[in-house]
Amino acid sequence: MNLRAALTAHRLIAIVRGDDPEAALSTVLALAAEGIELIEVSLSGKDALTVIERARQALGPDRPLGAGTVLTADDAHAARRAGADFTVTPALGEGVRVARELGMPVLAGVLTPTEIVAARTYDATALKIFPAAEAGGPAYLKALRGPFPHELFVPVGGVDEAAARAYLAAGATAVGVGSPLVGDAADGGSVSALRERARKFLGAVRDVTP
């Protein structure tokens, strides 16, 4: 898949992490049904690889599906076998390198200018600013874009609807959203409430002119 083009076009990644595999799968499918094109299933969730396998079967081969919290070479290989076609990491390391060797695009976690430069040696596809809120929010992102105007930045961590708009206005390519969007749905919470939140977030990212 072309992750750079997908991030630019869709501007939102939903992050699914839960302790109930059935609920996590239902969450992925509900998000997809509401029109969220980029969905990441975190490997830190219970039976996450099985969730990815089943989601891939349900969604078909052409719908983008990511594996998150990819830390190691084994994680990258397992994500590929499960059917993920892109990976997301919280930091730079073996997970990034091996996923790229396997031909998978990677949204690689960085925080500092030094890490942004280092990400180029890993051939990262795009850069996840994490934890974005703790780093300084939209103002920090705007400052990073000064020396790095051509990087694709995706803030993750503490991104609610208002923050999503602010990050995109500050120059983010997309935003990654976990609990403010998913809530408790991946642990068995309300799917109808999840769907409502999905519609609101889609509206929020569409409101901001690129």
Short mmCIF file of C-alpha atoms in Angstrom, two decimals:
data_model
loop_
_atom_site.label_atom_id
_atom_site.label_comp_id
_atom_site.label_asym_id
_atom_site.label_seq_id
_atom_site.Cartn_x
_atom_site.Cartn_y
_atom_site.Cartn_z
CA MET A 1 0.00 0.00 0.00
CA ASN A 2 0.98 3.64 -0.40
CA LEU A 3 0.88 4.81 3.22
CA ARG A 4 2.05 8.33 2.40
CA ALA A 5 -0.83 8.85 -0.01
CA ALA A 6 -3.33 7.25 2.38
CA LEU A 7 -2.28 9.47 5.29
CA THR A 8 -2.52 12.56 3.11
CA ALA A 9 -5.93 11.58 1.78
CA HIS A 10 -7.63 10.28 4.92
CA ARG A 11 -5.90 12.25 7.71
CA LEU A 12 -6.98 9.90 10.51
CA ILE A 13 -5.71 6.60 11.91
CA ALA A 14 -7.87 4.81 14.45
CA ILE A 15 -5.89 2.91 17.08
CA VAL A 16 -7.59 -0.19 18.48
CA ARG A 17 -6.25 -1.77 21.66
CA GLY A 18 -8.38 -3.95 23.90
CA ASP A 19 -8.61 -6.82 26.34
CA ASP A 20 -11.54 -8.50 24.57
CA PRO A 21 -10.56 -9.91 21.15
CA GLU A 22 -14.14 -10.28 19.97
CA ALA A 23 -14.93 -6.71 20.95
CA ALA A 24 -11.70 -5.49 19.35
CA LEU A 25 -12.65 -7.19 16.09
CA SER A 26 -16.13 -5.69 16.23
CA THR A 27 -14.53 -2.30 16.84
CA VAL A 28 -12.32 -2.61 13.76
CA LEU A 29 -15.26 -3.61 11.60
CA ALA A 30 -17.50 -0.84 12.94
CA LEU A 31 -14.81 1.79 12.32
CA ALA A 32 -14.36 0.51 8.79
CA ALA A 33 -18.11 0.54 8.20
CA GLU A 34 -18.24 4.20 9.29
CA GLY A 35 -15.65 5.11 6.67
CA ILE A 36 -12.41 5.25 8.65
CA GLU A 37 -9.95 3.95 6.09
CA LEU A 38 -6.81 3.60 8.24
CA ILE A 39 -7.06 1.33 11.27
CA GLU A 40 -4.22 0.08 13.45
CA VAL A 41 -4.55 -2.87 15.84
CA SER A 42 -1.99 -2.55 18.62
CA LEU A 43 0.00 -5.69 19.39
CA SER A 44 -0.27 -4.75 23.07
CA GLY A 45 -3.93 -5.77 23.00
CA LYS A 46 -5.07 -9.28 23.88
CA ASP A 47 -4.70 -11.77 21.00
CA ALA A 48 -3.99 -8.85 18.68
CA LEU A 49 -2.51 -11.00 15.92
CA THR A 50 -5.67 -13.08 15.80
CA VAL A 51 -7.73 -9.89 15.66
CA ILE A 52 -5.64 -8.74 12.69
CA GLU A 53 -6.03 -12.11 10.94
CA ARG A 54 -9.79 -12.11 11.37
CA ALA A 55 -10.12 -8.45 10.44
CA ARG A 56 -8.14 -9.08 7.27
CA GLN A 57 -10.46 -11.93 6.34
CA ALA A 58 -13.53 -9.79 6.99
CA LEU A 59 -12.27 -6.64 5.27
CA GLY A 60 -10.73 -8.33 2.25
CA PRO A 61 -7.28 -7.82 0.75
CA ASP A 62 -7.61 -4.20 -0.36
CA ARG A 63 -8.60 -2.39 2.83
CA PRO A 64 -5.59 -0.90 4.69
CA LEU A 65 -4.92 -2.62 8.02
CA GLY A 66 -2.02 -1.86 10.32
CA ALA A 67 -0.27 -3.46 13.25
CA GLY A 68 0.77 -1.11 16.04
CA THR A 69 3.32 -1.27 18.85
CA VAL A 70 5.69 -3.16 16.57
CA LEU A 71 8.91 -3.21 18.58
CA THR A 72 10.99 -6.19 17.46
CA ALA A 73 11.90 -8.15 14.36
CA ASP A 74 9.60 -10.92 15.54
CA ASP A 75 6.75 -8.42 15.86
CA ALA A 76 7.28 -7.28 12.28
CA HIS A 77 7.30 -10.82 10.92
CA ALA A 78 4.22 -11.76 12.95
CA ALA A 79 2.35 -8.68 11.78
CA ARG A 80 3.09 -9.53 8.19
CA ARG A 81 1.94 -13.13 8.61
CA ALA A 82 -1.28 -11.97 10.28
CA GLY A 83 -2.17 -9.83 7.28
CA ALA A 84 -1.14 -6.31 8.28
CA ASP A 85 0.05 -4.24 5.35
CA PHE A 86 1.58 -1.39 7.35
CA THR A 87 3.13 -1.11 10.79
CA VAL A 88 3.26 1.57 13.48
CA THR A 89 5.97 1.80 16.13
CA PRO A 90 6.37 3.88 19.29
CA ALA A 91 10.08 4.38 18.64
CA LEU A 92 12.93 3.61 16.25
CA GLY A 93 14.45 0.14 16.35
CA GLU A 94 14.41 -3.35 14.90
CA GLY A 95 10.67 -3.28 14.32
CA VAL A 96 11.10 -0.41 11.86
CA ARG A 97 14.11 -1.89 10.08
CA VAL A 98 12.66 -5.37 9.61
CA ALA A 99 9.21 -4.15 8.57
CA ARG A 100 10.86 -2.07 5.84
CA GLU A 101 12.93 -5.09 4.77
CA LEU A 102 9.67 -7.00 4.44
CA GLY A 103 8.33 -4.28 2.17
CA MET A 104 5.86 -2.85 4.66
CA PRO A 105 5.47 0.91 5.07
CA VAL A 106 6.16 2.12 8.60
CA LEU A 107 4.78 4.99 10.64
CA ALA A 108 7.76 5.26 12.98
CA GLY A 109 7.64 6.83 16.42
CA VAL A 110 9.90 9.83 17.06
CA LEU A 111 9.90 12.76 19.43
CA THR A 112 13.03 14.87 18.99
CA PRO A 113 14.82 16.45 16.02
CA THR A 114 17.66 13.95 16.50
CA GLU A 115 15.21 11.06 16.20
CA ILE A 116 13.64 12.60 13.10
CA VAL A 117 17.04 12.65 11.41
CA ALA A 118 17.74 9.09 12.58
CA ALA A 119 14.43 7.91 11.12
CA ARG A 120 15.81 8.62 7.66
CA THR A 121 18.43 5.92 8.14
CA TYR A 122 15.61 3.46 8.85
CA ASP A 123 13.75 4.52 5.70
CA ALA A 124 10.65 5.31 7.74
CA THR A 125 7.63 6.10 5.59
CA ALA A 126 6.14 8.72 7.90
CA LEU A 127 6.75 9.93 11.45
CA LYS A 128 4.55 9.43 14.48
CA ILE A 129 5.08 12.22 17.03
CA PHE A 130 4.60 10.41 20.33
CA PRO A 131 3.58 11.26 22.97
CA ALA A 132 2.35 14.38 21.22
CA ALA A 133 0.40 16.07 24.01
CA GLU A 134 3.19 15.69 26.55
CA ALA A 135 5.73 16.99 24.03
CA GLY A 136 4.01 20.33 23.69
CA GLY A 137 1.01 19.79 21.46
CA PRO A 138 0.36 21.65 18.19
CA ALA A 139 2.93 24.35 19.02
CA TYR A 140 5.67 21.72 19.22
CA LEU A 141 4.60 20.22 15.91
CA LYS A 142 4.63 23.65 14.29
CA ALA A 143 8.17 24.22 15.59
CA LEU A 144 9.34 20.89 14.15
CA ARG A 145 7.98 21.75 10.75
CA GLY A 146 10.42 24.66 10.53
CA PRO A 147 13.56 22.53 10.03
CA PHE A 148 11.62 19.54 8.64
CA PRO A 149 9.05 20.99 6.23
CA HIS A 150 8.82 17.92 4.01
CA GLU A 151 8.31 15.22 6.63
CA LEU A 152 4.90 13.60 7.11
CA PHE A 153 4.06 14.04 10.79
CA VAL A 154 1.28 12.15 12.57
CA PRO A 155 0.74 13.24 16.19
CA VAL A 156 -0.45 10.48 18.52
CA GLY A 157 -1.34 10.61 22.21
CA GLY A 158 -4.09 12.66 23.80
CA VAL A 159 -5.69 13.64 20.49
CA ASP A 160 -9.35 14.54 20.95
CA GLU A 161 -11.53 16.27 18.33
CA ALA A 162 -10.30 19.77 19.15
CA ALA A 163 -6.67 18.66 19.22
CA ALA A 164 -7.12 16.85 15.89
CA ARG A 165 -8.23 20.08 14.27
CA ALA A 166 -5.38 22.02 15.91
CA TYR A 167 -2.69 19.55 14.84
CA LEU A 168 -3.94 19.47 11.26
CA ALA A 169 -4.06 23.27 11.19
CA ALA A 170 -0.46 23.31 12.49
CA GLY A 171 0.69 21.16 9.58
CA ALA A 172 0.18 17.54 10.60
CA THR A 173 -0.43 15.19 7.69
CA ALA A 174 -2.81 13.08 9.80
CA VAL A 175 -3.57 12.29 13.43
CA GLY A 176 -3.62 8.97 15.27
CA VAL A 177 -6.44 8.57 17.77
CA GLY A 178 -6.93 5.85 20.35
CA SER A 179 -9.13 6.16 23.43
CA PRO A 180 -10.83 9.48 22.53
CA LEU A 181 -12.25 7.67 19.51
CA VAL A 182 -12.37 4.00 20.50
CA GLY A 183 -13.38 4.54 24.12
CA ASP A 184 -14.24 1.24 25.79
CA ALA A 185 -15.58 -0.40 22.62
CA ALA A 186 -12.58 -2.73 22.27
CA ASP A 187 -13.23 -3.94 25.83
CA GLY A 188 -16.91 -4.66 25.23
CA GLY A 189 -18.39 -1.16 25.39
CA SER A 190 -21.06 0.36 23.21
CA VAL A 191 -20.56 -0.02 19.46
CA SER A 192 -23.29 2.51 18.70
CA ALA A 193 -21.41 5.11 20.78
CA LEU A 194 -18.23 4.16 18.94
CA ARG A 195 -19.94 4.76 15.62
CA GLU A 196 -21.10 8.18 16.75
CA ARG A 197 -17.59 9.13 17.84
CA ALA A 198 -16.24 7.89 14.50
CA ARG A 199 -18.61 10.17 12.61
CA LYS A 200 -17.58 13.13 14.76
CA PHE A 201 -13.86 12.51 14.24
CA LEU A 202 -14.33 12.12 10.50
CA GLY A 203 -16.12 15.45 10.50
CA ALA A 204 -13.36 17.04 12.54
CA VAL A 205 -10.54 16.03 10.20
CA ARG A 206 -12.55 17.02 7.13
CA ASP A 207 -13.23 20.46 8.58
CA VAL A 208 -9.58 21.54 8.36
CA THR A 209 -8.33 22.70 4.98
CA PRO A 210 -4.98 21.00 4.16
#
